[in-house]
Coordinates of C-alpha atoms in Angstrom, one line a residue:
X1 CA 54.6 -50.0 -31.1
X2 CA 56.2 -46.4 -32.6
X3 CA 54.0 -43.7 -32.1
X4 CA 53.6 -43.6 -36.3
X5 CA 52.4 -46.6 -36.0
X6 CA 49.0 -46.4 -33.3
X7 CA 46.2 -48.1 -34.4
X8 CA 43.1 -45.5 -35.7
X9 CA 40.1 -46.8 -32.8
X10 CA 36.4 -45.5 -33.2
X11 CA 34.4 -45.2 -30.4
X12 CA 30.5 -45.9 -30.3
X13 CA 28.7 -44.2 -28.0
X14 CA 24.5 -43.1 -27.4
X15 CA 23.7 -39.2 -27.3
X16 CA 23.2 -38.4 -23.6
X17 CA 26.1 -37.0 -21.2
X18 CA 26.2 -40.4 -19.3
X19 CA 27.3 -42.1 -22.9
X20 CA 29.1 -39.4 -24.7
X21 CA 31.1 -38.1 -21.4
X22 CA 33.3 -41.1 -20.9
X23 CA 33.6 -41.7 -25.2
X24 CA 35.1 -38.1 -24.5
X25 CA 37.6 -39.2 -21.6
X26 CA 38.5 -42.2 -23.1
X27 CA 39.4 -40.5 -26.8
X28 CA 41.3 -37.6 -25.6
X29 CA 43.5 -40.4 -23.3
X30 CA 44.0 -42.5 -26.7
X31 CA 44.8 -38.9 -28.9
X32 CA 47.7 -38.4 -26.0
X33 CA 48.8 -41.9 -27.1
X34 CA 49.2 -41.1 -30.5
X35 CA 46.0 -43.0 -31.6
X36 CA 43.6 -41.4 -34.1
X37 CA 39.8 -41.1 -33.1
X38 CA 36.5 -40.7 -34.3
X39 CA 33.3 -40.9 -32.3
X40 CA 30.1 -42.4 -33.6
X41 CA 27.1 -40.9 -32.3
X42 CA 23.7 -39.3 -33.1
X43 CA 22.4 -35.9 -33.3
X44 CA 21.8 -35.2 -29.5
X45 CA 25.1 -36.6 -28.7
X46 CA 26.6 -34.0 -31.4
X47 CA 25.1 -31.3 -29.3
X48 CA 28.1 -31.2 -26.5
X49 CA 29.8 -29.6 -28.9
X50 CA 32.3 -28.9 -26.1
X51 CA 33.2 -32.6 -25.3
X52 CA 33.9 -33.1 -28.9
X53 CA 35.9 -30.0 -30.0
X54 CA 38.9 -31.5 -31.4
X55 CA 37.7 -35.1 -32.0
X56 CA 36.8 -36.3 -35.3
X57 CA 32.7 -37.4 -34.5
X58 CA 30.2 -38.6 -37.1
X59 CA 26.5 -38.2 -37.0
X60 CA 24.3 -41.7 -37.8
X61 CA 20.9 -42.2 -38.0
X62 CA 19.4 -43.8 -34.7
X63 CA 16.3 -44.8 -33.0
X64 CA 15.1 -47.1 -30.4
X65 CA 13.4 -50.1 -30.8
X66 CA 11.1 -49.7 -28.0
X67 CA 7.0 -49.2 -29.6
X68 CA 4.3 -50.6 -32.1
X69 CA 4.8 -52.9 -34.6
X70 CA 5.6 -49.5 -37.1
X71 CA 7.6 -47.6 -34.9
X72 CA 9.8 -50.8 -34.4
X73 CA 9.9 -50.9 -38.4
X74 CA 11.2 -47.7 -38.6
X75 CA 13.8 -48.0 -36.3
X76 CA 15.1 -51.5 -38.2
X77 CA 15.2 -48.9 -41.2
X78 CA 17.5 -45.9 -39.3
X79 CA 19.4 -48.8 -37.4
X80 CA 20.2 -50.3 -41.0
X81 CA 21.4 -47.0 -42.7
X82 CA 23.4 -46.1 -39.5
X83 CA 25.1 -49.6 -40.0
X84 CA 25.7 -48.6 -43.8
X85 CA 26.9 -45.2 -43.1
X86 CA 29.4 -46.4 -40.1
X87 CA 30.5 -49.0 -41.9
X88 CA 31.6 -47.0 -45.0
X89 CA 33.6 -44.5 -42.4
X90 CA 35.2 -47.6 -40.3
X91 CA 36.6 -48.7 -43.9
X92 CA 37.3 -44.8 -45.1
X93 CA 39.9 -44.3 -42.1
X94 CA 40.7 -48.3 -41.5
X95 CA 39.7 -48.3 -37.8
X96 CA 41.0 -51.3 -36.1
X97 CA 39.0 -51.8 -33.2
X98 CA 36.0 -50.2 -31.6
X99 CA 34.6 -49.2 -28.1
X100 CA 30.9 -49.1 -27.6
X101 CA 30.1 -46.7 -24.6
X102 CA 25.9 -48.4 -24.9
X103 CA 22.9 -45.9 -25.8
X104 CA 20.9 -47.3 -28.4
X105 CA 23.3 -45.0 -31.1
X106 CA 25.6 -47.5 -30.6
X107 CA 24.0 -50.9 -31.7
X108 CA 24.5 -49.4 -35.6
X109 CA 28.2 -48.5 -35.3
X110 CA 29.2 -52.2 -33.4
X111 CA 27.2 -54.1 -35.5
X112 CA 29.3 -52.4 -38.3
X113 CA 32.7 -53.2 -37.0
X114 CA 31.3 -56.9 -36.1
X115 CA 30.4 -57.2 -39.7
X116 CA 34.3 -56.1 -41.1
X117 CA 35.9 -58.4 -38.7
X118 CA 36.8 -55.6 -36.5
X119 CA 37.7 -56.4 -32.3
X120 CA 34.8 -54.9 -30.5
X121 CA 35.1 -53.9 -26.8
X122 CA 32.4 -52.9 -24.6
X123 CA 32.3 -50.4 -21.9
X124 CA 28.8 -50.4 -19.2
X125 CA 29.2 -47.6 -16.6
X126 CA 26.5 -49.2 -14.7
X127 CA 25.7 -51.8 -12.3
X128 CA 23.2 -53.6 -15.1
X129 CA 24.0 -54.0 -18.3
X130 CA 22.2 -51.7 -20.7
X131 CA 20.2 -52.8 -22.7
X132 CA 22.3 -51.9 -26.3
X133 CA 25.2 -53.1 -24.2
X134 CA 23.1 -56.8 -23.4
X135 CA 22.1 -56.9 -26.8
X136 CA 25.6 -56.6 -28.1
X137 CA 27.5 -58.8 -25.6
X138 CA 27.6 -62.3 -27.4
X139 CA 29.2 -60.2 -29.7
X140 CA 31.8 -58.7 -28.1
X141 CA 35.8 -59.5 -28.0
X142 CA 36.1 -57.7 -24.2
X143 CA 33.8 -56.3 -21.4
X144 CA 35.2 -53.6 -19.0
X145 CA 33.2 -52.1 -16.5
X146 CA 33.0 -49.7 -13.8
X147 CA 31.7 -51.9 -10.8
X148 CA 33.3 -54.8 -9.5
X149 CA 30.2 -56.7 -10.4
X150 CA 27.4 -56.1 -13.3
X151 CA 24.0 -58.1 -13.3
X152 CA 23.7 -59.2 -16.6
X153 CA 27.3 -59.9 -17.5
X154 CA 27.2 -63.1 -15.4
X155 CA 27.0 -65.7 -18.9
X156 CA 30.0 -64.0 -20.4
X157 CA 33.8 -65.1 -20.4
X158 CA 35.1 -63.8 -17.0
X159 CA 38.5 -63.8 -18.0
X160 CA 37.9 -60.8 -20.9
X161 CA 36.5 -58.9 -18.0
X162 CA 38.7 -56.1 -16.7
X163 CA 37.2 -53.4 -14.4
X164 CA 38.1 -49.9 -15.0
X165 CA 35.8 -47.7 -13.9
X166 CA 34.2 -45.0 -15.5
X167 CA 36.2 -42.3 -17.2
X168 CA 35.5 -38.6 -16.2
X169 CA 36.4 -35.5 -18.4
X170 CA 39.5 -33.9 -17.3
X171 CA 37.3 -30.9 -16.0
X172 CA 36.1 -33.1 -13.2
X173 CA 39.7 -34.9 -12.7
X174 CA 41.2 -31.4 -12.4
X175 CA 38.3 -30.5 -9.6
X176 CA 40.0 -32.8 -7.3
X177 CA 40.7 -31.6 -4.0
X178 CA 40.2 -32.2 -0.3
X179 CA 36.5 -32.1 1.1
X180 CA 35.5 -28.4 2.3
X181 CA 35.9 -27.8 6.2
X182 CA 32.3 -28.2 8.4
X183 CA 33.6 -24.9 10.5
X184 CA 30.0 -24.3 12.5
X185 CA 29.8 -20.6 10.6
X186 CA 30.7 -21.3 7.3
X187 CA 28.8 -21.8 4.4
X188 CA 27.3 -24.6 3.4
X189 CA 27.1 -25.7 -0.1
X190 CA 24.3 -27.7 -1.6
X191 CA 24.5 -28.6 -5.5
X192 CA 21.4 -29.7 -6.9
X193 CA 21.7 -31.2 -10.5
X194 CA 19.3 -33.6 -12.4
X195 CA 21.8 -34.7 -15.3
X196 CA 20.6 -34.3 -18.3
X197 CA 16.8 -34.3 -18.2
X198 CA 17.2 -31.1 -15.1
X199 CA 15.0 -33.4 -13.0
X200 CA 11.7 -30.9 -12.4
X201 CA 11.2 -32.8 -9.3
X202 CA 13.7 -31.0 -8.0
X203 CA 12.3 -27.5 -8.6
X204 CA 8.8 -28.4 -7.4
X205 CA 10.1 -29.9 -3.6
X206 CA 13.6 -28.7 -2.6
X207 CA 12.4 -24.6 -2.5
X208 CA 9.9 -26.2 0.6
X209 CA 12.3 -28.4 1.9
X210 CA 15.1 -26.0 2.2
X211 CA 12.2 -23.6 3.7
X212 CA 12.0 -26.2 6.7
X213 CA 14.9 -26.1 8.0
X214 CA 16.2 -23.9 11.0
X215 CA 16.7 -20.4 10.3
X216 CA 20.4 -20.7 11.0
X217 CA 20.9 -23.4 8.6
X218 CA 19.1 -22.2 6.1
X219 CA 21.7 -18.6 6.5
X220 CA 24.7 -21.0 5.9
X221 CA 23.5 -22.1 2.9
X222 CA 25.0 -21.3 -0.2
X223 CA 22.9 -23.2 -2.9
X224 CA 23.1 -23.9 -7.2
X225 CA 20.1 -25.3 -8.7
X226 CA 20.5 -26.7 -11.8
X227 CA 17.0 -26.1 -13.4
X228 CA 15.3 -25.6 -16.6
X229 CA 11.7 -24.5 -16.7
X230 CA 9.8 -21.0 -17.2
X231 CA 9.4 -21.0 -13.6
X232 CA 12.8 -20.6 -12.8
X233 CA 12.9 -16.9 -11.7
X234 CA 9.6 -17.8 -9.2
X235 CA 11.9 -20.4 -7.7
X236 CA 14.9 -18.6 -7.2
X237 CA 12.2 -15.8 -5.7
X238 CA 11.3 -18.7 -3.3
X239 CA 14.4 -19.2 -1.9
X240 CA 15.7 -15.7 -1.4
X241 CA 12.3 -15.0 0.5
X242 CA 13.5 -18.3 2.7
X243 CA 16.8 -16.3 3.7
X244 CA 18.9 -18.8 0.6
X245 CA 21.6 -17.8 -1.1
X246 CA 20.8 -19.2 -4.7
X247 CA 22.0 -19.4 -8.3
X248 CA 19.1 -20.9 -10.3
X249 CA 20.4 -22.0 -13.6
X250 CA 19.5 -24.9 -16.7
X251 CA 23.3 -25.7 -17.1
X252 CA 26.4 -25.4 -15.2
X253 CA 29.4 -25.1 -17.3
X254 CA 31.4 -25.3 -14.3
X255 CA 30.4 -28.5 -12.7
X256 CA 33.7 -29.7 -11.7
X257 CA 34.3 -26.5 -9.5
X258 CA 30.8 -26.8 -8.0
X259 CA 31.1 -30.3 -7.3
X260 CA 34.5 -29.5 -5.7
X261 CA 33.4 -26.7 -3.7
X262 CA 30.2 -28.6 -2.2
X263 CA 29.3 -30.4 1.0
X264 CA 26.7 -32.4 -0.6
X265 CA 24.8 -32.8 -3.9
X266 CA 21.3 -33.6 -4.7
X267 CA 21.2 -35.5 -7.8
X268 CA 19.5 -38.3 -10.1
X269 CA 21.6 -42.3 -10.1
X270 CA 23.1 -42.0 -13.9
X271 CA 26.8 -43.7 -14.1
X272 CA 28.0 -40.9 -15.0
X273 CA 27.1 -38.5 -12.5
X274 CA 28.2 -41.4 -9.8
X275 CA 31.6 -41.6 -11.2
X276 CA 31.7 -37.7 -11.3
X277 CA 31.1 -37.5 -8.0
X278 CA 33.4 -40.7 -6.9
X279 CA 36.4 -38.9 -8.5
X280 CA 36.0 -36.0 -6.8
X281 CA 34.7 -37.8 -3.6
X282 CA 31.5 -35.8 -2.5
X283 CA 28.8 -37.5 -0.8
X284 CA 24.8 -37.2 -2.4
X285 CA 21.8 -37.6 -1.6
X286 CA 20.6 -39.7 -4.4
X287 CA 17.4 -39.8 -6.2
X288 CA 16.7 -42.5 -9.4
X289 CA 14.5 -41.9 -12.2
X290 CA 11.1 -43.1 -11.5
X291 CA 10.1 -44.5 -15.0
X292 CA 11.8 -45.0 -18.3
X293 CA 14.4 -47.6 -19.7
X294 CA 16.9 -46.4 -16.7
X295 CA 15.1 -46.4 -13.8
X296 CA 16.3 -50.3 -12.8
X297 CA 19.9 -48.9 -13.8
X298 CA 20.0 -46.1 -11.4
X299 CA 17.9 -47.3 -8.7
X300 CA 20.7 -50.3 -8.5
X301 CA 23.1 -47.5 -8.3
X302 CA 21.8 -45.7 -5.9
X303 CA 21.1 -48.5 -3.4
X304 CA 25.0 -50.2 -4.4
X305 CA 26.2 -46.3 -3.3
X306 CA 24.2 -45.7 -0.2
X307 CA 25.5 -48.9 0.9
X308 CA 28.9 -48.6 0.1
X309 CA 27.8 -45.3 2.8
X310 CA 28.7 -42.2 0.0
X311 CA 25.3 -40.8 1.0
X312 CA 21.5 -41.7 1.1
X313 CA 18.8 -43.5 -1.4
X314 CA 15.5 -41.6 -1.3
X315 CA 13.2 -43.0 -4.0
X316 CA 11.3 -40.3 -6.1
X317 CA 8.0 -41.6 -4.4
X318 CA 9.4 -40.6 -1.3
X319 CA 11.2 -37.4 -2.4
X320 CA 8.8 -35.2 -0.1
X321 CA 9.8 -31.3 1.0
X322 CA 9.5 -33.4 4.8
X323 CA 11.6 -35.9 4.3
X324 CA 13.9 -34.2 2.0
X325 CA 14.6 -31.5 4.9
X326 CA 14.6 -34.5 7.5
X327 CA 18.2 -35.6 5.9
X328 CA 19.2 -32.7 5.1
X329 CA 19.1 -31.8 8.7
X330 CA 20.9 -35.0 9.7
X331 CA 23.4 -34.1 7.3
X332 CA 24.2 -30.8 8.1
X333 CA 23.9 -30.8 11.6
X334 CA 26.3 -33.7 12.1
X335 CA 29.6 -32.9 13.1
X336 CA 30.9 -36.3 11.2
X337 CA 28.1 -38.2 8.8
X338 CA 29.4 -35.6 5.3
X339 CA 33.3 -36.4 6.1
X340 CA 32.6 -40.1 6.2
X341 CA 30.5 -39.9 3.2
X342 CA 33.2 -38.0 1.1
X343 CA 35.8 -39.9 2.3
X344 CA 33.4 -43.7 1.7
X345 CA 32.8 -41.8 -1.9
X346 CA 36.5 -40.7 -2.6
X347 CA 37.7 -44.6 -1.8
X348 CA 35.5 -45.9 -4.9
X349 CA 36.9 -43.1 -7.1
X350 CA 38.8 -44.4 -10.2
X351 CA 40.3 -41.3 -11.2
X352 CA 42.9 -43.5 -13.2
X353 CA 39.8 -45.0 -15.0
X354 CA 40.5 -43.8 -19.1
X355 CA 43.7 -44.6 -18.9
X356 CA 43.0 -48.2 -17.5
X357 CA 40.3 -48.5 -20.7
X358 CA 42.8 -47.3 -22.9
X359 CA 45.4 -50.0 -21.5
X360 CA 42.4 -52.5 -22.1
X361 CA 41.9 -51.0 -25.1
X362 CA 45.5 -51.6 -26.5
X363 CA 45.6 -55.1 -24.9
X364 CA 42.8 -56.2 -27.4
X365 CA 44.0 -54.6 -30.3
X366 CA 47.4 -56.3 -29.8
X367 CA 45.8 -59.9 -29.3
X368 CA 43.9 -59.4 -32.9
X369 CA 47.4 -58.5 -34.5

């Protein structure tokens, strides 16, 4: 196929990081191919204005299903004008396939392309299925995911499965480097990041955690808290007055350095952040959400990484200052346990991941030619 001549594929994707992240690696690999792109999201999504600087994006009406009897009514209404108002843009620019990345801000856009006869593949980041992404299945032409196995996905054609993993942005695939030396006086650096939602939890328990560790430890440490809150000052304060090193801030716009430069992160289960730090090949300590439509989702993570040995599970129930300290002790104090953990984290790294979903993605398109 000339380079003239490259299809125009939208991609479909929900308004968090963990959805609009990979719709961003996957649409920059398909621009270097000489495809045009547009990504379909809603407002939040539109917010990483960064990820989508140079990408042609459109904003839909959205809104989950989840409620009473009237909130599920409204949502039917927003879900119906985002079908409308994707539809007429799929048609404007003659899109020939699309790629739905899940969130509910997807169902609208796939159920568009469905309904103009359009090749619609599906990409779940996960270990489960999402729930847009379940929804959606018996629809789609093509499944790729980023685990060798997804619950969920078990009724559907195996055969127009392909694993790919999960694409990173090319800040994170340009962060990769060897794991930082253990030398017995060095510092050590701890990231601590709660995706999107800047997990609170974190705030209130690692301060008193950190606090209970040896002295000499805790003069190694080199920490970066990613918190938002008014309290954020009072915590830094807390840490300095435990002999930390600490940068307390709501957002890191340098993630892929920090992950690079640590020994091990703190973080929630998302997809994302797991294939973050599987590219770069860091080891975690990792900690689900509690409640909400992704808790299942990242608790399944979390257990499939700690037992693939990239770092530990600890359940938010369980996420005490005691216990928190307890493996952070292990971890630091062990001569070998971080090295094997980078090294059991780098091995599941797909750092090849959006060109492999743009591969799949041009496989499709040419079996609907």
């Amino acid at each position: 196929m000339s380079r003239s001549s490259r299809a125009t594929i939208a991609l479909a994707a929900g308004g968090t990081g963990g959805h609009l992240f990979p719709a961003e690696a996957l649409a920059r690999e398909l621009m270097a191919r000489g495809h045009a792109v547009v990504i379909h999201t809603e407002r939040r999504g539109a917010q990483y204005q960064q990820a989508l600087a140079g990408i042609d994006h459109v904003v839909l009406p959205a809104s989950s299903l989840e409620g009473g009897i009237a909130a599920k009514a409204s949502a039917a209404l927003a879900i119906l004008r985002g079908v409308l108002a994707s539809r007429r843009d799929l048609r404007r620019r003659r899109v020939a396939l699309l790629v739905g990345f899940g969130g509910y801000p997807s169902f609208a856009p796939a159920l568009a392309a469905k309904s103009l006869g359009l090749p619609l593949l599906l990409h779940e980041q996960a270990t489960r299925l999402s729930k847009a992404n379940a929804q959606l299945l018996r629809l789609a032409d093509g499944l790729a995911t980023s685990f060798p196995t997804v619950a969920g996905a078990d009724a559907f054609d195996a055969s127009r499965i392909v694993q790919t993993g999960n694409p990173v942005r090319q800040a994170i695939l340009a962060a990769r480097g060897d794991y930082p030396g253990l030398d017995a006086r060095a510092p050590l650096h701890l990231l601590v990041v709660g995706g999107s939602q800047a997990a609170a939890v974190f705030g209130r328990v690692v301060p008193p955690a950190l606090a209970l560790l040896p002295e000499a430890l805790r003069a190694r440490l080199r920490v970066s808290l990613q918190y938002r809150g008014d309290d954020a000052d009072a915590i830094d304060a807390q840490l300095r007055e435990a002999g930390i090193e600490a940068t307390v801030q709501p957002f890191f716009d340098d993630m892929g350095e920090r992950l690079r430069d640590a020994h091990l992160v703190l973080t929630r289960a998302g997809a994302t952040t797991a294939a973050d730090l599987l590219t770069i090949g860091r080891p975690a300590v990792f900690v689900p959400l509690p409640h909400g439509g992704a808790r299942e989702e990242q608790r399944r993570n979390a257990e499939t990484l700690a037992a693939a040995g990239v770092g530990w599970h600890l359940p938010e129930a369980e996420l005490t200052p005691a216990a928190l300290a307890a493996i952070l002790r292990e971890a630091f104090e062990s001569p070998d346990r971080l090295p094997a953990a980078a090294r059991a984290a780098a091995a599941l790294g797909r750092p090849d991941a959006a060109a492999r979903l743009a591969d799949a993605v041009e496989r499709l398109l040419a079996s609907h030619r």
